[in-house]
Every structure is written in structure tokens, then in C-alpha cells.
Short mmCIF file of C-alpha atoms and ligand atoms in Angstrom, two decimals:
data_model
loop_
_atom_site.label_atom_id
_atom_site.label_comp_id
_atom_site.label_asym_id
_atom_site.label_seq_id
_atom_site.Cartn_x
_atom_site.Cartn_y
_atom_site.Cartn_z
CA MET A 1 -68.57 -15.41 -23.85
CA SER A 2 -66.47 -15.80 -20.74
CA VAL A 3 -64.43 -13.23 -18.85
CA ILE A 4 -61.58 -14.78 -16.88
CA GLY A 5 -60.56 -12.73 -13.84
CA THR A 6 -63.10 -10.58 -12.01
CA ASN A 7 -61.21 -7.79 -10.33
CA TYR A 8 -61.64 -4.10 -11.35
CA LEU A 9 -61.12 -4.86 -15.02
CA GLY A 10 -62.83 -8.25 -15.32
CA ALA A 11 -65.92 -7.51 -13.20
CA THR A 12 -66.55 -4.28 -15.09
CA HIS A 13 -65.89 -5.84 -18.48
CA ALA A 14 -68.22 -8.76 -17.75
CA ALA A 15 -71.01 -6.40 -16.64
CA GLY A 16 -70.39 -4.12 -19.63
CA MET A 17 -70.55 -7.02 -22.08
CA ALA A 18 -73.88 -8.11 -20.54
CA GLU A 19 -75.13 -4.54 -20.98
CA PHE A 20 -74.15 -4.82 -24.67
CA GLY A 21 -76.56 -7.78 -24.87
CA HIS A 22 -74.12 -10.68 -24.60
CA HIS A 23 -74.44 -13.74 -22.40
CA VAL A 24 -71.46 -13.73 -20.09
CA ILE A 25 -69.94 -16.01 -17.50
CA GLY A 26 -67.23 -14.48 -15.33
CA VAL A 27 -64.66 -16.87 -13.90
CA ASP A 28 -62.52 -16.46 -10.84
CA ILE A 29 -60.67 -18.80 -8.51
CA ASP A 30 -61.89 -16.74 -5.52
CA ALA A 31 -65.09 -18.49 -4.38
CA ASP A 32 -66.13 -15.67 -2.00
CA ARG A 33 -65.88 -13.10 -4.74
CA VAL A 34 -67.88 -15.31 -7.11
CA LYS A 35 -70.60 -15.64 -4.48
CA THR A 36 -70.77 -11.87 -3.98
CA LEU A 37 -70.90 -11.19 -7.70
CA ASN A 38 -73.60 -13.83 -8.25
CA ALA A 39 -75.69 -12.02 -5.65
CA GLY A 40 -75.48 -8.96 -7.92
CA GLU A 41 -73.14 -7.19 -5.52
CA SER A 42 -69.73 -5.69 -6.08
CA HIS A 43 -66.64 -6.61 -4.06
CA ILE A 44 -65.05 -3.26 -5.00
CA PHE A 45 -66.21 0.34 -4.80
CA GLU A 46 -66.74 1.43 -8.38
CA VAL A 47 -69.48 3.90 -9.29
CA GLY A 48 -72.26 2.29 -11.35
CA LEU A 49 -70.89 -1.24 -11.19
CA GLU A 50 -73.26 -2.70 -8.64
CA PRO A 51 -76.46 -1.60 -10.43
CA LEU A 52 -75.14 -3.19 -13.62
CA LEU A 53 -74.24 -6.43 -11.83
CA ALA A 54 -77.65 -6.51 -10.13
CA LYS A 55 -79.42 -5.81 -13.42
CA HIS A 56 -77.72 -8.54 -15.41
CA THR A 57 -77.53 -11.25 -12.78
CA ALA A 58 -81.32 -10.70 -12.69
CA THR A 59 -81.78 -10.74 -16.51
CA GLY A 60 -79.81 -13.99 -16.51
CA ARG A 61 -77.27 -12.62 -18.99
CA LEU A 62 -74.53 -12.60 -16.40
CA ARG A 63 -73.28 -15.11 -13.89
CA PHE A 64 -70.04 -16.08 -12.25
CA THR A 65 -68.33 -19.37 -11.51
CA THR A 66 -65.09 -20.86 -10.22
CA ASP A 67 -65.42 -23.81 -12.60
CA TYR A 68 -63.55 -23.60 -15.91
CA THR A 69 -65.39 -26.63 -17.33
CA GLU A 70 -68.56 -24.51 -17.33
CA ILE A 71 -67.07 -22.03 -19.76
CA ALA A 72 -64.75 -24.18 -21.85
CA ASP A 73 -67.08 -25.38 -24.58
CA TRP A 74 -69.98 -23.07 -23.72
CA ALA A 75 -68.19 -19.88 -24.77
CA ASP A 76 -66.77 -19.20 -28.23
CA VAL A 77 -64.90 -16.15 -26.94
CA HIS A 78 -62.81 -16.05 -23.76
CA PHE A 79 -61.62 -12.67 -22.50
CA LEU A 80 -58.49 -12.66 -20.34
CA ALA A 81 -58.80 -9.97 -17.66
CA LEU A 82 -56.15 -11.10 -15.19
CA GLY A 83 -53.71 -9.02 -13.24
CA THR A 84 -50.13 -8.57 -14.43
CA PRO A 85 -48.41 -7.16 -11.34
CA SER A 86 -44.75 -6.21 -11.04
CA GLY A 87 -42.40 -9.14 -10.75
CA PRO A 88 -38.68 -9.28 -9.99
CA GLY A 89 -36.75 -6.32 -11.43
CA GLY A 90 -40.00 -4.69 -12.58
CA ALA A 91 -40.78 -7.29 -15.26
CA ALA A 92 -44.49 -8.04 -15.61
CA ASP A 93 -45.46 -11.12 -13.63
CA LEU A 94 -47.53 -13.17 -16.06
CA SER A 95 -48.20 -16.06 -13.68
CA GLN A 96 -51.92 -15.33 -13.36
CA LEU A 97 -52.30 -15.38 -17.14
CA HIS A 98 -50.30 -18.59 -17.43
CA ALA A 99 -52.28 -20.28 -14.67
CA ALA A 100 -55.58 -19.33 -16.33
CA ILE A 101 -54.39 -20.62 -19.70
CA ASP A 102 -53.16 -23.85 -18.13
CA ARG A 103 -56.61 -24.39 -16.59
CA LEU A 104 -58.59 -23.44 -19.66
CA ALA A 105 -56.63 -24.75 -22.64
CA PRO A 106 -56.80 -28.50 -21.92
CA LEU A 107 -60.60 -28.15 -21.85
CA LEU A 108 -60.88 -26.48 -25.27
CA HIS A 109 -62.26 -28.99 -27.78
CA GLU A 110 -63.95 -26.50 -30.10
CA PRO A 111 -62.62 -23.60 -32.19
CA CYS A 112 -62.67 -20.37 -30.20
CA LEU A 113 -61.10 -16.95 -29.81
CA VAL A 114 -59.11 -15.98 -26.72
CA VAL A 115 -59.01 -12.19 -26.39
CA GLY A 116 -56.48 -10.56 -24.09
CA LYS A 117 -57.50 -7.42 -22.20
CA SER A 118 -54.73 -7.45 -19.60
CA THR A 119 -51.76 -5.11 -19.99
CA VAL A 120 -48.79 -7.19 -21.11
CA PRO A 121 -45.25 -6.76 -22.45
CA VAL A 122 -45.07 -6.83 -26.22
CA GLY A 123 -44.64 -10.39 -27.43
CA THR A 124 -46.79 -11.96 -24.72
CA ALA A 125 -49.90 -12.64 -26.82
CA LEU A 126 -48.19 -14.76 -29.42
CA ALA A 127 -46.35 -16.73 -26.73
CA LEU A 128 -49.69 -17.36 -25.03
CA GLU A 129 -51.21 -18.48 -28.30
CA GLU A 130 -48.44 -21.01 -28.73
CA ARG A 131 -48.97 -22.26 -25.18
CA ILE A 132 -52.76 -22.61 -25.67
CA ARG A 133 -52.43 -24.41 -29.00
CA ARG A 134 -49.97 -26.84 -27.46
CA LEU A 135 -52.33 -27.65 -24.58
CA ALA A 136 -55.75 -27.49 -26.26
CA PRO A 137 -57.34 -30.54 -27.92
CA ALA A 138 -58.68 -28.06 -30.54
CA GLY A 139 -55.06 -27.08 -31.33
CA ASP A 140 -54.67 -24.43 -34.03
CA ALA A 141 -58.42 -23.84 -34.09
CA VAL A 142 -57.87 -21.70 -31.00
CA GLU A 143 -56.77 -18.20 -31.88
CA VAL A 144 -55.56 -15.25 -29.82
CA ALA A 145 -56.36 -11.55 -30.33
CA TRP A 146 -55.48 -8.52 -28.19
CA ASN A 147 -58.04 -5.88 -27.28
CA PRO A 148 -56.43 -3.67 -24.61
CA GLU A 149 -58.55 -1.92 -22.03
CA PHE A 150 -58.22 1.78 -21.22
CA LEU A 151 -60.72 2.09 -18.39
CA ARG A 152 -59.92 4.30 -15.43
CA GLU A 153 -60.87 3.21 -11.95
CA ALA A 154 -63.67 5.43 -10.62
CA TYR A 155 -64.97 5.79 -14.21
CA ALA A 156 -64.69 2.12 -15.15
CA VAL A 157 -68.33 1.55 -16.11
CA GLU A 158 -68.55 4.75 -18.13
CA ASP A 159 -65.26 3.97 -19.91
CA THR A 160 -66.43 0.43 -20.70
CA LEU A 161 -69.82 1.44 -22.07
CA ARG A 162 -68.57 4.56 -23.88
CA PRO A 163 -64.87 4.02 -24.60
CA ASP A 164 -62.69 6.79 -26.11
CA ARG A 165 -61.43 4.31 -28.65
CA LEU A 166 -61.22 0.60 -29.36
CA VAL A 167 -58.12 -1.29 -30.39
CA PHE A 168 -58.41 -4.65 -32.15
CA GLY A 169 -55.07 -6.45 -32.50
CA THR A 170 -55.64 -9.55 -34.61
CA HIS A 171 -53.93 -11.79 -37.12
CA SER A 172 -56.96 -13.13 -38.95
CA ALA A 173 -60.05 -11.77 -40.68
CA HIS A 174 -62.18 -14.10 -38.57
CA ALA A 175 -60.93 -12.68 -35.25
CA LEU A 176 -61.52 -9.15 -36.52
CA GLU A 177 -65.05 -10.04 -37.52
CA VAL A 178 -65.79 -11.54 -34.09
CA LEU A 179 -64.53 -8.40 -32.33
CA HIS A 180 -66.65 -6.21 -34.61
CA GLU A 181 -69.72 -8.23 -33.62
CA ILE A 182 -68.93 -8.06 -29.91
CA TYR A 183 -68.49 -4.29 -29.96
CA SER A 184 -71.25 -3.52 -32.46
CA ILE A 185 -72.96 -1.13 -30.01
CA PRO A 186 -70.03 1.25 -29.33
CA LEU A 187 -68.94 0.93 -32.97
CA SER A 188 -72.38 2.02 -34.14
CA ASP A 189 -71.92 5.06 -31.85
CA ARG A 190 -68.85 5.94 -33.94
CA THR A 191 -66.27 5.03 -31.32
CA PRO A 192 -62.88 5.45 -33.02
CA LEU A 193 -61.39 2.06 -33.87
CA VAL A 194 -57.79 1.12 -34.54
CA GLU A 195 -57.31 -2.23 -36.26
CA CYS A 196 -53.75 -3.45 -36.06
CA ASP A 197 -51.42 -6.38 -35.58
CA ILE A 198 -51.15 -7.94 -32.15
CA ALA A 199 -47.77 -6.45 -31.19
CA THR A 200 -49.01 -2.93 -31.95
CA ALA A 201 -52.10 -3.54 -29.82
CA GLU A 202 -49.95 -4.66 -26.88
CA LEU A 203 -47.71 -1.60 -27.29
CA ILE A 204 -50.58 0.90 -27.67
CA LYS A 205 -51.74 0.15 -24.16
CA VAL A 206 -48.37 0.57 -22.46
CA ALA A 207 -47.58 3.64 -24.55
CA ALA A 208 -50.83 5.28 -23.42
CA ASN A 209 -50.03 4.68 -19.75
CA ALA A 210 -46.40 5.73 -20.20
CA PHE A 211 -47.50 8.97 -21.84
CA LEU A 212 -49.94 9.75 -19.03
CA ALA A 213 -47.20 9.04 -16.48
CA THR A 214 -44.85 11.30 -18.44
CA LYS A 215 -47.33 14.20 -18.35
CA ILE A 216 -47.61 13.87 -14.57
CA SER A 217 -43.86 13.62 -14.02
CA PHE A 218 -43.25 16.55 -16.34
CA ILE A 219 -45.57 18.81 -14.36
CA ASN A 220 -44.09 17.57 -11.10
CA ALA A 221 -40.58 18.38 -12.35
CA MET A 222 -41.90 21.83 -13.28
CA SER A 223 -43.35 22.14 -9.78
CA GLN A 224 -39.83 21.66 -8.40
CA MET A 225 -38.70 24.41 -10.76
CA CYS A 226 -41.52 26.68 -9.58
CA GLN A 227 -40.50 26.02 -6.01
CA ALA A 228 -36.87 26.86 -6.73
CA ALA A 229 -37.72 29.98 -8.73
CA GLY A 230 -40.78 31.23 -6.86
CA GLY A 231 -43.47 30.40 -9.43
CA ASP A 232 -46.90 28.81 -9.23
CA VAL A 233 -47.25 25.40 -10.89
CA THR A 234 -51.06 25.43 -10.94
CA LEU A 235 -51.22 28.65 -12.94
CA LEU A 236 -48.46 27.33 -15.16
CA ALA A 237 -50.45 24.12 -15.84
CA ASP A 238 -53.60 26.14 -16.56
CA ALA A 239 -51.75 28.34 -19.02
CA ILE A 240 -49.94 25.60 -20.96
CA GLY A 241 -53.09 23.45 -20.83
CA PHE A 242 -54.98 26.02 -22.92
CA ASP A 243 -52.77 24.98 -25.80
CA LYS A 244 -54.88 22.25 -27.43
CA ARG A 245 -51.75 20.35 -28.39
CA ILE A 246 -50.87 20.03 -24.71
CA GLY A 247 -54.29 19.90 -22.95
CA ARG A 248 -54.94 20.50 -19.25
CA GLU A 249 -55.68 16.90 -18.25
CA PHE A 250 -53.06 14.94 -16.32
CA LEU A 251 -51.18 18.13 -15.49
CA ASN A 252 -52.17 18.18 -11.83
CA ALA A 253 -48.96 18.47 -9.87
CA GLY A 254 -48.53 17.05 -6.39
CA LEU A 255 -47.86 13.63 -5.03
CA GLY A 256 -47.67 11.93 -8.41
CA PHE A 257 -49.17 8.77 -9.77
CA GLY A 258 -49.95 5.50 -8.03
CA GLY A 259 -52.45 2.67 -8.36
CA GLY A 260 -52.43 -0.79 -9.83
CA CYS A 261 -51.57 0.31 -13.38
CA LEU A 262 -49.35 3.30 -14.20
CA PRO A 263 -46.45 2.47 -11.83
CA LYS A 264 -46.22 -1.21 -12.74
CA ASP A 265 -46.90 -0.70 -16.44
CA ILE A 266 -44.08 1.79 -16.91
CA LYS A 267 -41.73 -0.45 -14.94
CA ALA A 268 -42.61 -3.36 -17.20
CA LEU A 269 -42.19 -1.20 -20.31
CA ALA A 270 -38.73 -0.10 -19.20
CA PHE A 271 -37.81 -3.72 -18.48
CA ARG A 272 -39.04 -4.95 -21.87
CA ALA A 273 -37.36 -2.04 -23.68
CA GLU A 274 -34.08 -2.98 -22.04
CA GLU A 275 -34.56 -6.63 -23.01
CA LEU A 276 -35.01 -5.53 -26.62
CA GLY A 277 -32.00 -3.15 -26.43
CA VAL A 278 -34.14 0.01 -26.70
CA THR A 279 -32.31 1.83 -23.92
CA VAL A 280 -33.38 5.23 -25.21
CA LEU A 281 -36.90 4.31 -24.04
CA SER A 282 -35.94 2.53 -20.83
CA ASP A 283 -33.75 5.48 -19.74
CA PHE A 284 -36.56 7.91 -20.50
CA ILE A 285 -39.14 5.88 -18.56
CA ARG A 286 -36.82 5.42 -15.59
CA SER A 287 -36.50 9.17 -15.21
CA VAL A 288 -40.31 9.49 -15.28
CA GLU A 289 -40.37 6.93 -12.51
CA ALA A 290 -37.62 8.61 -10.51
CA ILE A 291 -39.45 11.97 -10.58
CA ASN A 292 -42.58 10.21 -9.34
CA ASP A 293 -40.78 8.45 -6.48
CA GLY A 294 -39.12 11.75 -5.59
CA GLN A 295 -42.45 13.51 -5.03
CA ARG A 296 -43.40 11.09 -2.26
CA ILE A 297 -40.04 11.57 -0.55
CA GLU A 298 -40.28 15.33 -0.93
CA LEU A 299 -43.74 15.39 0.67
CA ALA A 300 -42.59 13.35 3.66
CA GLU A 301 -39.54 15.62 4.00
CA LEU A 302 -41.79 18.68 3.97
CA ALA A 303 -43.78 17.23 6.85
CA ILE A 304 -40.60 16.44 8.77
CA ALA A 305 -39.33 19.98 8.14
CA GLN A 306 -42.58 21.39 9.59
CA ALA A 307 -41.80 19.46 12.77
CA SER A 308 -38.34 21.09 12.93
CA GLY A 309 -36.66 17.97 11.57
CA ASP A 310 -38.12 15.42 13.97
CA VAL A 311 -41.60 13.88 13.79
CA SER A 312 -41.04 11.27 16.48
CA GLY A 313 -43.93 11.35 18.92
CA LYS A 314 -45.76 13.91 16.75
CA ARG A 315 -49.34 13.22 15.80
CA ILE A 316 -49.90 13.38 12.04
CA ALA A 317 -53.36 13.33 10.46
CA VAL A 318 -53.46 11.91 6.93
CA LEU A 319 -56.50 12.66 4.77
CA GLY A 320 -56.78 10.02 2.05
CA ALA A 321 -55.46 6.48 1.64
CA ALA A 322 -56.77 5.49 -1.82
CA PHE A 323 -54.39 6.10 -4.73
CA LYS A 324 -56.87 8.61 -6.13
CA PRO A 325 -60.37 9.81 -5.29
CA GLY A 326 -63.41 7.78 -6.36
CA THR A 327 -61.90 4.39 -5.58
CA ASP A 328 -61.18 2.19 -2.57
CA ASP A 329 -58.01 0.92 -4.24
CA THR A 330 -54.83 1.49 -2.22
CA ARG A 331 -52.40 -0.36 -4.48
CA ASN A 332 -49.18 1.65 -4.71
CA SER A 333 -50.93 4.60 -3.11
CA PRO A 334 -48.70 7.68 -2.78
CA ALA A 335 -50.62 8.59 0.40
CA LEU A 336 -49.64 5.31 2.05
CA THR A 337 -45.98 5.65 1.04
CA VAL A 338 -45.85 9.03 2.77
CA ALA A 339 -47.75 7.71 5.81
CA ASP A 340 -45.39 4.74 6.09
CA ARG A 341 -42.33 6.95 5.87
CA LEU A 342 -43.57 9.24 8.61
CA HIS A 343 -44.46 6.29 10.78
CA GLU A 344 -40.96 4.90 10.26
CA SER A 345 -39.63 8.27 11.41
CA GLY A 346 -41.51 7.84 14.68
CA ALA A 347 -44.75 9.75 14.04
CA ASP A 348 -48.14 8.67 15.37
CA VAL A 349 -50.12 8.55 12.11
CA ARG A 350 -53.93 8.65 11.98
CA ILE A 351 -55.42 8.11 8.56
CA TYR A 352 -58.91 8.72 7.21
CA ASP A 353 -60.32 7.77 3.82
CA PRO A 354 -63.98 7.87 2.78
CA GLN A 355 -63.81 4.49 0.99
CA ALA A 356 -60.52 2.64 1.37
CA ARG A 357 -60.43 0.10 4.18
CA LEU A 358 -56.88 -0.77 5.12
CA PRO A 359 -56.02 -4.17 6.45
CA PRO A 360 -54.67 -3.79 10.00
CA ARG A 361 -51.14 -2.57 9.52
CA GLU A 362 -48.36 -1.86 11.83
CA GLY A 363 -47.83 1.73 12.67
CA PHE A 364 -50.85 3.72 11.91
CA THR A 365 -54.43 3.83 12.93
CA GLN A 366 -57.26 4.12 10.48
CA VAL A 367 -60.06 6.26 11.88
CA ALA A 368 -63.68 6.72 10.84
CA SER A 369 -63.86 10.49 10.40
CA VAL A 370 -61.84 13.56 9.51
CA GLU A 371 -62.44 14.86 13.04
CA GLN A 372 -60.98 11.74 14.66
CA ALA A 373 -57.92 12.03 12.43
CA LEU A 374 -57.37 15.68 13.25
CA LEU A 375 -57.93 15.58 17.00
CA GLY A 376 -54.70 16.73 18.64
CA ALA A 377 -52.74 16.65 15.35
CA ASP A 378 -49.44 18.50 15.01
CA ILE A 379 -49.57 18.38 11.20
CA VAL A 380 -52.36 17.57 8.74
CA LEU A 381 -51.56 16.05 5.35
CA HIS A 382 -54.03 16.19 2.45
CA LEU A 383 -52.85 13.32 0.25
CA THR A 384 -55.84 12.09 -1.79
CA GLU A 385 -58.07 14.80 -3.19
CA TRP A 386 -61.54 13.45 -2.34
CA PRO A 387 -64.07 16.20 -3.23
CA GLU A 388 -65.40 16.17 0.35
CA PHE A 389 -62.02 17.37 1.63
CA ARG A 390 -62.49 20.57 -0.37
CA GLN A 391 -65.70 21.22 1.58
CA LEU A 392 -64.02 21.02 4.99
CA ASP A 393 -64.44 23.98 7.32
CA PRO A 394 -60.97 25.21 8.32
CA GLU A 395 -62.40 27.34 11.17
CA ARG A 396 -64.07 24.39 12.90
CA LEU A 397 -61.21 21.97 12.26
CA GLY A 398 -58.74 24.52 13.63
CA GLN A 399 -60.27 23.94 17.05
CA LEU A 400 -59.43 20.22 16.97
CA VAL A 401 -55.75 20.28 16.11
CA LYS A 402 -52.77 21.08 18.24
CA LYS A 403 -51.09 23.09 15.48
CA LYS A 404 -52.78 24.59 12.44
CA VAL A 405 -50.39 23.28 9.79
CA ILE A 406 -51.68 21.57 6.67
CA ILE A 407 -49.61 20.23 3.78
CA ASP A 408 -51.70 20.00 0.63
CA GLY A 409 -50.05 17.22 -1.37
CA ARG A 410 -52.60 17.52 -4.17
CA LEU A 411 -52.81 21.30 -4.54
CA LYS A 412 -56.58 21.16 -4.43
CA LEU A 413 -57.48 22.99 -1.23
CA GLN A 414 -58.58 26.62 -1.23
CA ALA A 415 -55.41 27.79 0.44
CA ALA A 416 -56.78 31.31 1.03
CA SER A 417 -59.72 30.15 3.14
CA TRP A 418 -57.46 27.94 5.27
CA ARG A 419 -55.01 30.81 5.74
CA ASN A 420 -57.85 33.16 6.68
CA ALA A 421 -58.73 30.70 9.43
CA GLY A 422 -55.20 30.95 10.77
CA TRP A 423 -53.68 27.85 9.16
CA LYS A 424 -50.23 27.55 7.68
CA VAL A 425 -50.78 25.95 4.25
CA VAL A 426 -47.86 24.30 2.47
CA GLN A 427 -48.25 23.34 -1.21
CA ILE A 428 -45.38 21.93 -3.29
CA GLY A 429 -44.74 24.08 -6.34
CA ARG A 430 -46.69 27.13 -5.21
CA ALA A 431 -44.66 30.15 -4.36
CA GLY A 432 -45.24 31.70 -1.01
CA SER A 433 -46.42 28.52 0.66
CA LEU A 434 -43.07 27.20 1.88
C1 UGA B 501 -54.87 4.32 -15.67
C2 UGA B 501 -55.18 4.95 -17.03
O1 UGA B 501 -55.62 6.30 -16.85
C3 UGA B 501 -56.26 4.15 -17.76
O2 UGA B 501 -56.49 4.70 -19.05
C4 UGA B 501 -55.80 2.69 -17.87
O3 UGA B 501 -56.78 1.89 -18.51
C5 UGA B 501 -55.53 2.15 -16.48
O4 UGA B 501 -54.52 2.94 -15.83
C6 UGA B 501 -55.07 0.73 -16.64
O5 UGA B 501 -54.00 0.52 -17.19
O6 UGA B 501 -55.82 -0.18 -16.30
P1 UGA B 501 -56.05 4.40 -13.27
O7 UGA B 501 -54.96 3.54 -12.75
O8 UGA B 501 -57.46 4.10 -12.88
O9 UGA B 501 -56.04 4.44 -14.86
O10 UGA B 501 -55.71 5.85 -12.72
P2 UGA B 501 -55.50 7.32 -13.36
O11 UGA B 501 -56.78 8.05 -13.37
O12 UGA B 501 -54.74 7.23 -14.62
O13 UGA B 501 -54.59 7.97 -12.23
C7 UGA B 501 -53.30 7.43 -11.97
C8 UGA B 501 -52.59 8.21 -10.91
O14 UGA B 501 -52.14 9.46 -11.44
C9 UGA B 501 -53.40 8.55 -9.67
O15 UGA B 501 -52.61 8.26 -8.53
C10 UGA B 501 -53.65 10.03 -9.78
O16 UGA B 501 -53.78 10.65 -8.53
C11 UGA B 501 -52.41 10.50 -10.52
N1 UGA B 501 -52.59 11.75 -11.28
C12 UGA B 501 -53.48 11.82 -12.29
C13 UGA B 501 -51.81 12.85 -10.95
O17 UGA B 501 -50.97 12.81 -10.03
N2 UGA B 501 -51.96 13.99 -11.68
C14 UGA B 501 -52.85 14.09 -12.70
O18 UGA B 501 -52.93 15.17 -13.32
C15 UGA B 501 -53.63 12.98 -13.01
#
């Protein structure tokens, strides 16, 4: 089989498929990335990925190429694992998918199955199938199925090898059979399986991400309520989370959601819902989005308020740049939005992250340690909750800063121990901290 696209999703999927015993060729137009992957190394920080790549490039079950002719008639299944970033107005930009199809399809002489894993607006798969059949010498013998991916960055390998559930969106018995064969290992482990039509499969994925985003925005709206009324959002989340129908996961209040998936997927869902006239959904999603955007603004405003309304010339230490812990991914990172805003307001921002390496960017300096970030700081912001930040020693760090003020944007620090060391700790949605 081939896996087209080798970023977080594609590289992990290719390695996971090799672990399931399949022979896999990953394809990417980025020659440097292909070279790295062929050396059994990972171009991204993802726990467990590199050992799997090393193992299967060595077993010979996995290799990577830039050349579509190598995969065209060799593989009978082609997985599409390309990015679908936000385009104009929030619509999903499908250009990477279209470009891959336009490269692959004219080379397809034999019957095969093209399986989409990318997150796409409902209706995309069938349009792609039409496009492929028009371009491929094999014509209608090429079929499309949709098998959305639910992996989380930082747990991508685990989620690929032991998924919560599988979704097979097909329109033929043959395609269904092929997917059953491919996933025989997790299926024999009783992984729940939903077999459905292709449109439902496309929608399941965006609905899952929209629901997760909704949980986060709900708890963040409640955190505003706690702030206004003098309550504690963490205790509130614990208490409602004990109700099994609600569950505690994805009820961590703070800076809100970022990354390469949730923000762009809900935008694309709202856009598609509007196109189809389902404004009840687009309005709902847009308020989820507005709450999320508001948290970033609120956090930056809190920092500005701590500097008596003016951060210009103030030194601000930012702990965390990745959109969440466990990854080096900074796409749509809430931490960077806040850092940018403070820089624009004139602050001297120093940022530290254990994994994320930022390209040189105007305005703030990335430093190599927490200590370097904090030296002489007027305000410290905790914006990505890496576990190592919970182990920091507030006593020792207190000697480095100019002012002992920390804003915990993720509500994960032990506020009491920081306060005991003389720090002012500000946490959105926790009474007594403002
Ligand atoms: C998300 C979904 O969780 C995956 O199931 C899905 O497959 C993936 O998108 C995708 O579409 O590819 P991911 O982007 O890796 O995965 O990140 P999440 O773990 O969902 O976290 C998203 C954001 O929500 C992060 O910024 C995180 O800090 C934030 N978050 C999460 C909260 O603010 N509060 C919470 O309680 C949980």
C-alpha cells in the first residue's frame, strides 16, 4: 500500500501500517523529509514514532519516495494523508489533495482503492472519486473510500496502533472487505467499528473535533462565569466530570484549543454548514470559535493589567510555545498568539519551550532554558502545560525575576506553593487569584 503525505498523520499511519504487517511506501514531494524518513528518523517530535520508523525501514516493510510512478501500479491501496489547512473564509483548502490526485491518477492503470484519511468537508470524497476516474486510465476500476483518522498528536503512535474506534465509509462490498483486511489486527482486538456511507464517514470526523472544541469552549465560558461570580472552574470541572455522561476529559479550562486540527476543522465545518444552509450549526460553531479566540485576548489583557495597563519595555517570560505539551507543533498555538499580542504592545518577550523550535521571528527571542526566559522578567506566563513546568522550584526562580508575578494560562501550577514562595499567581476562572 502507499501512504501519500508524510506529515504527523501520514508518517505515523505509514509506520503503523508497517507494524500491522503491511508493505508500505510513503510518498512526499519534500525530498529532505523523504531522506530523513528513509534513514529511519523522524522529522517531527512524536513519542514512539522514530523507533517504529527505524524498525520498519530496517525490516524492509517501509520506505519513502518522492516518485509517484513507484507507487502507482505497485500498490493496490493508496491512503491519502494530506493536509487540509484553512483557506479563504475558513473553507478547507483542498489543494494538496487535488495536487496529489492529479499526480497519481494518470498513472493508475490497474484497479485500486484510494482511501482518504484527511479531514475534509462532506462531499469531498465523491468529488475526488469523480476527478480520479476522469484522469485514470483504469477509469471506474478506481474506487474511493473514507477512513477518517482520530489520532492525537503526542499520542499518535498509540492511537494508530490501538484506536478507540474505526470508521469505514464505503460504497461497495469490495472496498469494505479491503479495509477489513488492512485493519485485521485492531479488529481482532475488538476495536469498535462503524461501517457507513462515505458522507457519514466524512461528517463523523468533523463532528468529533467540533464536539471536543465545544467541550473546551463550554468550560472556558464557565470559567468566565466563575471569575465574575467568584467560583473555581477547576473544582467545577472535577465535579461535573464525575457524571459519566459528561466525563472529565477536555474540560481543562484556560487558554483554549489550538493546533493544526481543531481550529481549522471547526472553521471548515461552519463554512460547509453555511454552504448547505444549515445555519443552526454554523452559528453554534462560530460561538465555540469566538469563545476560544476570546480566551487568548483575555490572557494577554490580564498580563497587560498586571503591568498597570502598559507592557511596553517590560520583560515577559513565556513558558511554552507548542500548542499543547508532548509535541513540537506550534500551528495555531494559543501561546504564540498571546506572545505576539504582547510583543505588539511593546513588551520584550522571551519564550522557552522544551521541544518547539520557532523559526526566527520578529519580536521575541527564543531561549534555551526556563532560567534564561525568567532572568529579569516583570511577568511570567505559563501558556503550555509541559509536565516539567509543574516541577519548577518557585523559591529558586523567584531570585531570577524582577517581579514575582506568574499568570497560569493552563491552570496546572500548584498555586499554593508559588504563593508560599512570595509569588502573585493569577489563574483565569479561579476565585481569589485576580
Ligand atoms: C485533535 C483530536 O483530539 C484528535 O482526535 C484528532 O484526530 C486530531 O485533532 C485531528 O483532527 O487530526 P490534536 O490536534 O492532536 O487532536 O490535539 P488535542 O489533544 O485535541 O488538543 C487540542 C487543543 O485543545 C490543544 O491546544 C489543547 O491544549 C486544548 N485543550 C485540550 C484544552 O484547552 N482543554 C482541554 O481540556 C483539552
